[in-house]
Short mmCIF file of C-alpha atoms and ligand atoms in Angstrom, two decimals:
data_model
loop_
_atom_site.label_atom_id
_atom_site.label_comp_id
_atom_site.label_asym_id
_atom_site.label_seq_id
_atom_site.Cartn_x
_atom_site.Cartn_y
_atom_site.Cartn_z
CA MET A 206 93.86 66.39 84.45
CA GLU A 207 96.11 66.78 81.42
CA ALA A 208 95.10 69.75 79.21
CA VAL A 209 94.68 69.08 75.50
CA ARG A 210 97.57 70.53 73.45
CA ASP A 211 97.45 72.25 70.07
CA ALA A 212 99.65 71.77 66.99
CA LEU A 213 102.28 74.08 68.54
CA ASN A 214 102.13 72.19 71.86
CA ARG A 215 100.21 74.97 73.65
CA PRO A 216 97.78 73.76 76.34
CA LEU A 217 94.19 74.94 76.57
CA ARG A 218 93.81 76.99 79.78
CA ASP A 219 92.01 80.32 79.44
CA LEU A 220 88.50 80.83 78.14
CA ARG A 221 87.21 84.32 77.34
CA ILE A 222 83.47 84.58 77.03
CA SER A 223 81.76 87.47 75.30
CA LEU A 224 78.44 87.64 77.14
CA THR A 225 76.92 90.20 74.80
CA ASP A 226 77.93 92.19 71.72
CA ARG A 227 76.13 95.26 73.12
CA CYS A 228 77.71 98.09 75.07
CA ASN A 229 76.72 101.40 76.63
CA PHE A 230 80.03 103.01 75.50
CA ARG A 231 81.22 103.75 72.00
CA CYS A 232 84.99 103.69 72.41
CA GLN A 233 86.61 104.94 69.23
CA TYR A 234 89.02 102.02 69.03
CA CYS A 235 86.38 99.35 69.61
CA MET A 236 82.86 100.45 68.58
CA PRO A 237 83.17 103.81 66.79
CA LYS A 238 79.84 105.59 67.06
CA GLU A 239 79.79 106.49 63.37
CA ILE A 240 79.44 102.75 62.65
CA PHE A 241 77.70 101.47 65.78
CA GLY A 242 74.92 104.07 65.63
CA PRO A 243 71.22 103.78 66.55
CA GLY A 244 70.47 101.66 63.48
CA TYR A 245 73.20 99.08 64.06
CA ALA A 246 71.92 95.50 64.05
CA PHE A 247 73.23 93.77 67.15
CA LEU A 248 72.67 90.05 67.60
CA PRO A 249 69.02 89.15 68.21
CA PHE A 250 68.62 87.80 71.76
CA SER A 251 67.55 84.40 70.40
CA GLU A 252 71.01 84.02 68.84
CA VAL A 253 72.90 84.82 72.05
CA LEU A 254 73.90 81.87 74.22
CA THR A 255 71.79 81.39 77.33
CA ALA A 256 73.33 81.10 80.80
CA GLU A 257 72.71 77.31 80.71
CA GLU A 258 74.45 76.96 77.33
CA ILE A 259 77.42 78.96 78.56
CA LEU A 260 77.75 76.92 81.77
CA ARG A 261 77.48 73.64 79.87
CA THR A 262 80.20 74.77 77.46
CA VAL A 263 82.51 75.73 80.33
CA ARG A 264 81.95 72.36 82.01
CA ILE A 265 82.91 70.54 78.81
CA LEU A 266 85.94 72.76 78.24
CA GLN A 267 87.05 72.34 81.83
CA SER A 268 87.46 68.63 81.11
CA LEU A 269 89.88 69.61 78.30
CA GLY A 270 92.00 71.88 80.47
CA VAL A 271 90.24 75.23 80.94
CA SER A 272 90.90 76.51 84.45
CA LYS A 273 90.42 80.25 84.03
CA VAL A 274 87.40 82.05 82.70
CA ARG A 275 87.10 85.73 81.85
CA LEU A 276 83.69 87.29 81.25
CA THR A 277 83.82 90.12 78.78
CA GLY A 278 82.00 91.54 75.76
CA GLY A 279 80.64 94.07 74.81
CA GLU A 280 79.78 95.16 78.32
CA PRO A 281 79.27 91.97 80.35
CA LEU A 282 77.41 93.71 83.18
CA LEU A 283 74.58 94.53 80.77
CA ARG A 284 73.57 90.84 80.96
CA ARG A 285 70.56 90.60 83.28
CA ASP A 286 71.59 87.08 84.31
CA ILE A 287 75.20 88.02 85.09
CA LEU A 288 74.88 86.95 88.73
CA SER A 289 73.54 83.51 87.92
CA ILE A 290 76.31 83.00 85.35
CA VAL A 291 78.95 83.88 87.95
CA GLU A 292 77.23 81.70 90.53
CA GLY A 293 77.13 78.73 88.13
CA LEU A 294 80.81 79.16 87.30
CA SER A 295 81.74 79.40 90.95
CA GLN A 296 80.36 75.90 91.51
CA MET A 297 82.88 74.43 89.07
CA ASN A 298 86.08 74.77 91.09
CA LEU A 299 87.80 76.92 88.50
CA GLU A 300 91.08 78.59 89.43
CA GLU A 301 89.85 82.03 88.42
CA ILE A 302 86.60 83.73 87.38
CA ALA A 303 87.44 87.21 86.15
CA LEU A 304 85.46 89.96 84.47
CA THR A 305 86.44 92.94 82.33
CA THR A 306 84.11 95.94 82.47
CA ASN A 307 83.86 99.63 81.68
CA GLY A 308 82.72 100.04 85.29
CA THR A 309 79.42 101.80 84.69
CA LEU A 310 77.32 99.18 86.53
CA LEU A 311 79.99 98.05 88.95
CA PRO A 312 79.16 100.16 92.03
CA ARG A 313 75.72 98.55 92.10
CA LEU A 314 76.85 95.01 91.28
CA ALA A 315 80.29 94.60 92.91
CA PRO A 316 79.12 93.23 96.30
CA ALA A 317 76.80 90.67 94.68
CA LEU A 318 79.45 89.63 92.12
CA LYS A 319 81.90 88.99 94.93
CA GLU A 320 79.29 87.11 96.92
CA LYS A 321 78.44 84.87 93.94
CA GLY A 322 82.09 83.93 93.51
CA LEU A 323 83.77 86.36 91.10
CA THR A 324 87.50 86.32 91.89
CA ARG A 325 88.89 89.26 89.88
CA VAL A 326 87.80 92.36 88.08
CA THR A 327 89.49 94.52 85.46
CA VAL A 328 88.15 98.01 84.85
CA SER A 329 89.00 99.88 81.64
CA LEU A 330 90.05 103.53 81.93
CA ASP A 331 92.01 105.27 79.19
CA ALA A 332 92.59 108.74 80.66
CA LEU A 333 92.30 110.69 83.87
CA ASP A 334 90.94 113.92 82.38
CA ASP A 335 87.33 114.19 81.25
CA ALA A 336 88.14 115.99 78.00
CA THR A 337 90.14 112.99 76.75
CA PHE A 338 88.18 110.18 78.35
CA GLN A 339 84.78 111.48 77.30
CA THR A 340 85.94 111.77 73.71
CA ILE A 341 87.38 108.25 73.74
CA ASN A 342 84.34 106.57 75.32
CA GLY A 343 82.06 108.31 72.82
CA VAL A 344 79.18 108.86 75.27
CA GLY A 345 80.59 111.58 77.53
CA TYR A 346 80.99 109.29 80.55
CA PRO A 347 82.99 111.02 83.31
CA VAL A 348 86.26 109.76 84.80
CA ALA A 349 85.09 110.25 88.40
CA GLN A 350 82.45 107.57 88.05
CA VAL A 351 84.94 105.01 86.78
CA LEU A 352 87.24 105.82 89.71
CA GLU A 353 84.25 105.31 91.98
CA ALA A 354 83.62 101.92 90.37
CA ILE A 355 87.23 100.89 91.01
CA GLU A 356 86.91 101.79 94.68
CA ALA A 357 83.55 100.01 94.92
CA ALA A 358 85.13 96.82 93.53
CA ALA A 359 88.04 97.02 95.98
CA LYS A 360 85.66 97.69 98.86
CA ALA A 361 83.62 94.63 97.89
CA GLY A 362 86.79 92.54 98.23
CA LEU A 363 87.60 92.17 94.52
CA HIS A 364 91.19 93.27 94.96
CA PRO A 365 93.68 93.89 93.57
CA VAL A 366 91.61 95.62 90.89
CA LYS A 367 93.30 95.73 87.50
CA ILE A 368 92.96 98.85 85.36
CA ASN A 369 93.30 98.50 81.56
CA ALA A 370 94.39 101.51 79.52
CA VAL A 371 94.73 101.48 75.73
CA ILE A 372 97.17 104.16 74.57
CA GLN A 373 96.95 105.75 71.12
CA LYS A 374 99.35 108.21 69.56
CA GLY A 375 97.99 111.75 69.40
CA VAL A 376 94.97 110.75 71.51
CA ASN A 377 95.97 109.91 75.08
CA GLU A 378 99.75 109.56 75.43
CA HIS A 379 99.61 112.07 78.27
CA ALA A 380 97.40 109.60 80.16
CA VAL A 381 100.39 107.29 80.69
CA LEU A 382 101.94 109.50 83.36
CA ASP A 383 98.59 110.76 84.64
CA LEU A 384 97.35 107.22 85.28
CA ALA A 385 100.69 105.93 86.58
CA GLY A 386 100.87 108.86 89.03
CA TYR A 387 97.30 108.35 90.19
CA PHE A 388 97.57 104.61 90.82
CA ARG A 389 101.04 104.65 92.42
CA HIS A 390 100.78 103.91 96.11
CA THR A 391 97.46 102.11 95.63
CA PRO A 392 96.93 98.33 95.63
CA HIS A 393 95.41 98.53 92.12
CA VAL A 394 97.45 97.22 89.18
CA LEU A 395 97.55 99.44 86.11
CA ARG A 396 98.13 97.73 82.76
CA PHE A 397 98.85 99.50 79.52
CA ILE A 398 97.75 97.78 76.31
CA GLU A 399 99.12 98.47 72.87
CA TYR A 400 96.40 99.57 70.47
CA MET A 401 95.56 96.51 68.35
CA ASP A 402 94.30 95.95 64.83
CA VAL A 403 91.27 93.93 65.91
CA GLY A 404 88.18 94.08 63.71
CA THR A 405 87.95 96.29 60.66
CA THR A 406 86.05 99.37 61.85
CA ASN A 407 88.55 101.29 63.99
CA GLY A 408 90.83 102.44 61.16
CA TRP A 409 93.91 101.06 62.95
CA ARG A 410 97.33 102.13 61.68
CA MET A 411 100.71 101.05 63.01
CA GLU A 412 101.63 104.75 63.40
CA ALA A 413 98.85 105.11 66.00
CA VAL A 414 100.39 102.49 68.28
CA VAL A 415 102.30 103.77 71.29
CA THR A 416 104.68 100.88 71.83
CA ALA A 417 105.21 99.10 75.12
CA LYS A 418 108.81 100.29 75.00
CA GLU A 419 107.70 103.93 74.68
CA ILE A 420 105.24 103.50 77.54
CA PHE A 421 107.92 101.88 79.70
CA GLU A 422 110.41 104.70 78.96
CA MET A 423 107.90 107.43 79.78
CA ILE A 424 107.26 105.96 83.22
CA HIS A 425 110.78 104.72 83.92
CA GLN A 426 112.25 108.21 83.37
CA LYS A 427 110.01 109.66 86.02
CA TRP A 428 109.61 106.74 88.40
CA PRO A 429 112.31 104.09 87.83
CA LEU A 430 110.99 100.59 87.28
CA GLN A 431 112.43 97.12 87.56
CA PRO A 432 111.14 93.95 85.88
CA LEU A 433 109.24 91.31 87.82
CA PRO A 434 109.29 87.64 86.78
CA PRO A 435 106.13 86.21 85.15
CA ARG A 436 103.85 84.54 87.68
CA ARG A 437 102.82 81.80 85.30
CA PRO A 438 103.46 80.52 81.77
CA GLY A 439 101.43 82.31 79.10
CA GLU A 440 101.12 85.56 81.12
CA VAL A 441 100.57 88.33 78.58
CA ALA A 442 101.54 91.36 80.65
CA ARG A 443 105.19 92.15 81.31
CA ARG A 444 105.25 93.18 84.93
CA PHE A 445 107.35 95.90 86.56
CA ARG A 446 107.61 97.26 90.07
CA TYR A 447 108.44 100.82 91.00
CA GLN A 448 111.91 100.86 92.54
CA ASP A 449 110.63 103.11 95.32
CA GLY A 450 108.09 100.48 96.35
CA ALA A 451 105.02 102.40 95.08
CA GLY A 452 103.43 99.29 93.51
CA GLU A 453 103.38 97.45 90.22
CA ILE A 454 102.36 98.03 86.58
CA GLY A 455 102.01 95.81 83.52
CA VAL A 456 102.55 96.45 79.83
CA ILE A 457 100.87 94.30 77.19
CA ALA A 458 102.87 94.45 73.98
CA SER A 459 100.43 92.52 71.78
CA VAL A 460 101.61 94.26 68.62
CA THR A 461 105.35 94.86 69.04
CA GLN A 462 106.33 91.82 71.13
CA PRO A 463 103.83 89.08 70.29
CA PHE A 464 103.27 86.31 72.79
CA CYS A 465 101.63 83.74 70.51
CA ARG A 466 104.03 80.97 71.57
CA GLY A 467 102.49 80.92 75.03
CA CYS A 468 98.91 81.65 73.93
CA ASN A 469 96.55 79.26 75.70
CA ARG A 470 93.33 81.20 75.08
CA LEU A 471 90.09 80.19 73.49
CA ARG A 472 87.31 82.70 72.86
CA LEU A 473 83.57 82.12 72.91
CA SER A 474 81.55 84.77 71.09
CA ALA A 475 78.17 85.97 72.32
CA ASP A 476 76.44 83.87 69.67
CA GLY A 477 78.27 80.68 70.48
CA GLN A 478 81.17 80.53 68.02
CA LEU A 479 84.56 79.42 69.28
CA PHE A 480 87.58 81.35 68.02
CA LEU A 481 91.09 79.97 68.30
CA CYS A 482 92.70 83.40 67.88
CA LEU A 483 91.67 87.03 68.34
CA PHE A 484 92.36 87.51 64.65
CA ALA A 485 90.74 84.33 63.29
CA SER A 486 88.40 85.13 60.43
CA GLN A 487 86.11 82.21 61.19
CA GLY A 488 84.75 80.60 64.31
CA PHE A 489 83.69 77.04 65.10
CA PRO A 490 79.86 76.80 65.22
CA LEU A 491 79.47 75.41 68.75
CA LYS A 492 75.94 76.74 69.21
CA LYS A 493 74.72 74.52 66.40
CA LEU A 494 75.95 71.47 68.30
CA LEU A 495 74.51 72.72 71.58
CA ARG A 496 71.09 73.39 70.06
CA GLU A 497 70.90 70.28 67.89
CA GLY A 498 71.06 67.90 70.82
CA ALA A 499 74.69 66.71 70.63
CA SER A 500 75.85 64.87 73.76
CA ASP A 501 78.52 66.30 76.07
CA GLU A 502 80.83 63.51 74.93
CA ALA A 503 80.35 64.28 71.22
CA ILE A 504 80.92 68.00 71.83
CA ARG A 505 84.02 67.27 73.92
CA GLU A 506 85.54 65.20 71.13
CA SER A 507 84.84 67.88 68.50
CA LEU A 508 86.43 70.53 70.72
CA ARG A 509 89.42 68.32 71.48
CA ALA A 510 90.02 67.89 67.74
CA LEU A 511 89.49 71.63 67.18
CA TRP A 512 92.17 72.59 69.73
CA GLN A 513 94.55 69.86 68.56
CA GLY A 514 94.45 71.30 65.04
CA ARG A 515 95.17 74.88 66.18
CA ASP A 516 98.26 76.53 64.73
CA ASP A 517 97.21 80.22 64.92
CA ARG A 518 99.88 82.83 65.67
CA TYR A 519 98.61 85.93 63.93
CA SER A 520 100.60 88.51 65.90
CA GLU A 521 103.86 86.83 64.95
CA LEU A 522 102.86 86.84 61.30
CA ARG A 523 101.09 90.24 61.20
CA SER A 524 103.63 91.97 58.99
CA VAL A 525 103.67 89.19 56.38
CA MET A 526 99.98 88.28 56.35
CA PRO A 527 97.68 89.68 53.68
CA PRO A 528 94.77 91.56 55.32
CA LYS A 529 91.61 89.45 55.71
CA PRO A 530 88.23 90.02 57.30
CA ARG A 531 88.07 89.43 61.05
CA PRO A 532 85.46 89.83 63.73
CA GLU A 533 85.10 92.87 65.96
CA MET A 534 86.43 92.86 69.52
CA HIS A 535 83.09 93.65 71.20
CA TYR A 536 81.57 90.56 69.53
CA LEU A 537 84.50 88.25 70.09
CA GLY A 538 85.33 89.33 73.60
CA GLY A 539 88.34 91.50 74.41
N1 SAM B 707 83.41 96.58 77.84
C1 SAM B 707 84.40 96.01 78.68
C2 SAM B 707 85.57 96.96 78.85
O1 SAM B 707 85.70 97.90 78.06
O2 SAM B 707 86.34 96.73 79.78
C3 SAM B 707 84.88 94.66 78.22
C4 SAM B 707 85.09 94.44 76.76
S1 SAM B 707 86.42 95.36 76.03
C5 SAM B 707 86.36 94.83 74.35
C6 SAM B 707 87.82 94.56 76.75
C7 SAM B 707 89.12 95.30 76.67
O3 SAM B 707 89.53 95.36 75.32
C8 SAM B 707 89.06 96.73 77.18
O4 SAM B 707 90.02 96.94 78.19
C9 SAM B 707 89.37 97.55 75.95
O5 SAM B 707 90.08 98.72 76.26
C10 SAM B 707 90.18 96.59 75.12
N2 SAM B 707 90.19 96.91 73.70
C11 SAM B 707 89.12 97.11 72.89
N3 SAM B 707 89.52 97.40 71.62
C12 SAM B 707 90.88 97.37 71.65
C13 SAM B 707 91.90 97.60 70.66
N4 SAM B 707 91.59 97.90 69.39
N5 SAM B 707 93.19 97.47 71.04
C14 SAM B 707 93.51 97.15 72.32
N6 SAM B 707 92.61 96.93 73.29
C15 SAM B 707 91.31 97.05 72.96
FE1 SF4 B 708 82.35 98.93 75.09
FE2 SF4 B 708 84.50 97.93 76.19
FE3 SF4 B 708 84.39 98.23 73.55
FE4 SF4 B 708 84.55 100.38 75.08
S1 SF4 B 708 86.10 98.78 74.88
S2 SF4 B 708 83.12 100.08 73.36
S3 SF4 B 708 83.43 99.77 76.85
S4 SF4 B 708 83.16 96.88 74.72
FE1 SF4 B 709 96.93 84.23 70.71
FE2 SF4 B 709 96.19 84.88 68.24
FE3 SF4 B 709 96.85 86.80 70.01
FE4 SF4 B 709 98.75 85.20 68.98
S1 SF4 B 709 97.50 86.68 67.86
S2 SF4 B 709 98.51 85.79 71.14
S3 SF4 B 709 97.61 83.26 68.82
S4 SF4 B 709 95.10 85.36 70.14
#
């Protein structure tokens, strides 16, 4: 089936679904606890898409080209119906059903997720020492338990496990070599992500970004690296292998080397809005159509037109764009 193409000729392929805007962490760069405190008004459950609504949306989008789905949030494993969502997706013959998690509930859920058809898991871990990691995650969660979650996922057959680390200047630069050293000689794939200006609550500044180039240099000086070719068009991570054969890493240079030209991602927020870009200030109100009785065909045609009109490329234009309001990552789906 031919995927629908946008105004810059980019096909629709990847769908990221935020299953909930809630989370049991308060990472400084995503949901700072000063703002997301006990009184914070998360989405009422009646506004969050049900499993049936999510599965119907994916079915419609699959007919427009979507072949990969990533479940994210917020913390996607907080959804009580996570297993039935994965099971429903696995009946659709998608190329990939992936999930990004902080790992807290993974040891318990990994075998069932694998059994229901999850194909890949990414676990976020920003440092290897408790002093740094517990400050970043905002709730004092220990490193050892995340490492345990990674091993539980691998043991359940969800390998290779990807590890995401966001690096911020003056916060966790030392974690680059700590994490690289720890995951060398393992089958897990560590990926460093440049700190991004998503949302408006994290106080992002360009000076706080440790660039992909700096991350590469830090590792390359200690353990020489060589580039690997992209496995597919639109791949966001630049991949490298250790020259001594100790495995592979990825660096995602969202800020300093934007990859908008190959961006084939659509995002579905927890409350059923479709966003054409991580930095779009407005979403398309899909839930309204779903709940007002529109037919699959009518929804498909609206979504086809939506994607065909897409010309977003925020990261390429970041330095020349005036600041405007934009949704938070935990709501939109990281
Ligand atoms: N709670 C899950 C987790 O942390 O893995 C899934 C959602 S989280 C929003 C998805 C990914 O986005 C995580 O790897 C997180 O580190 C990353 N992320 C969140 N805020 C970010 C920011 N400002 N810049 C770069 N990455 C960010
Ligand atoms: Fe929660 Fe993930 Fe955001 Fe951290 S990055 S606050 S774990 S949603
Ligand atoms: Fe895609 Fe928008 Fe990110 Fe560019 S800035 S890569 S268009 S999500």
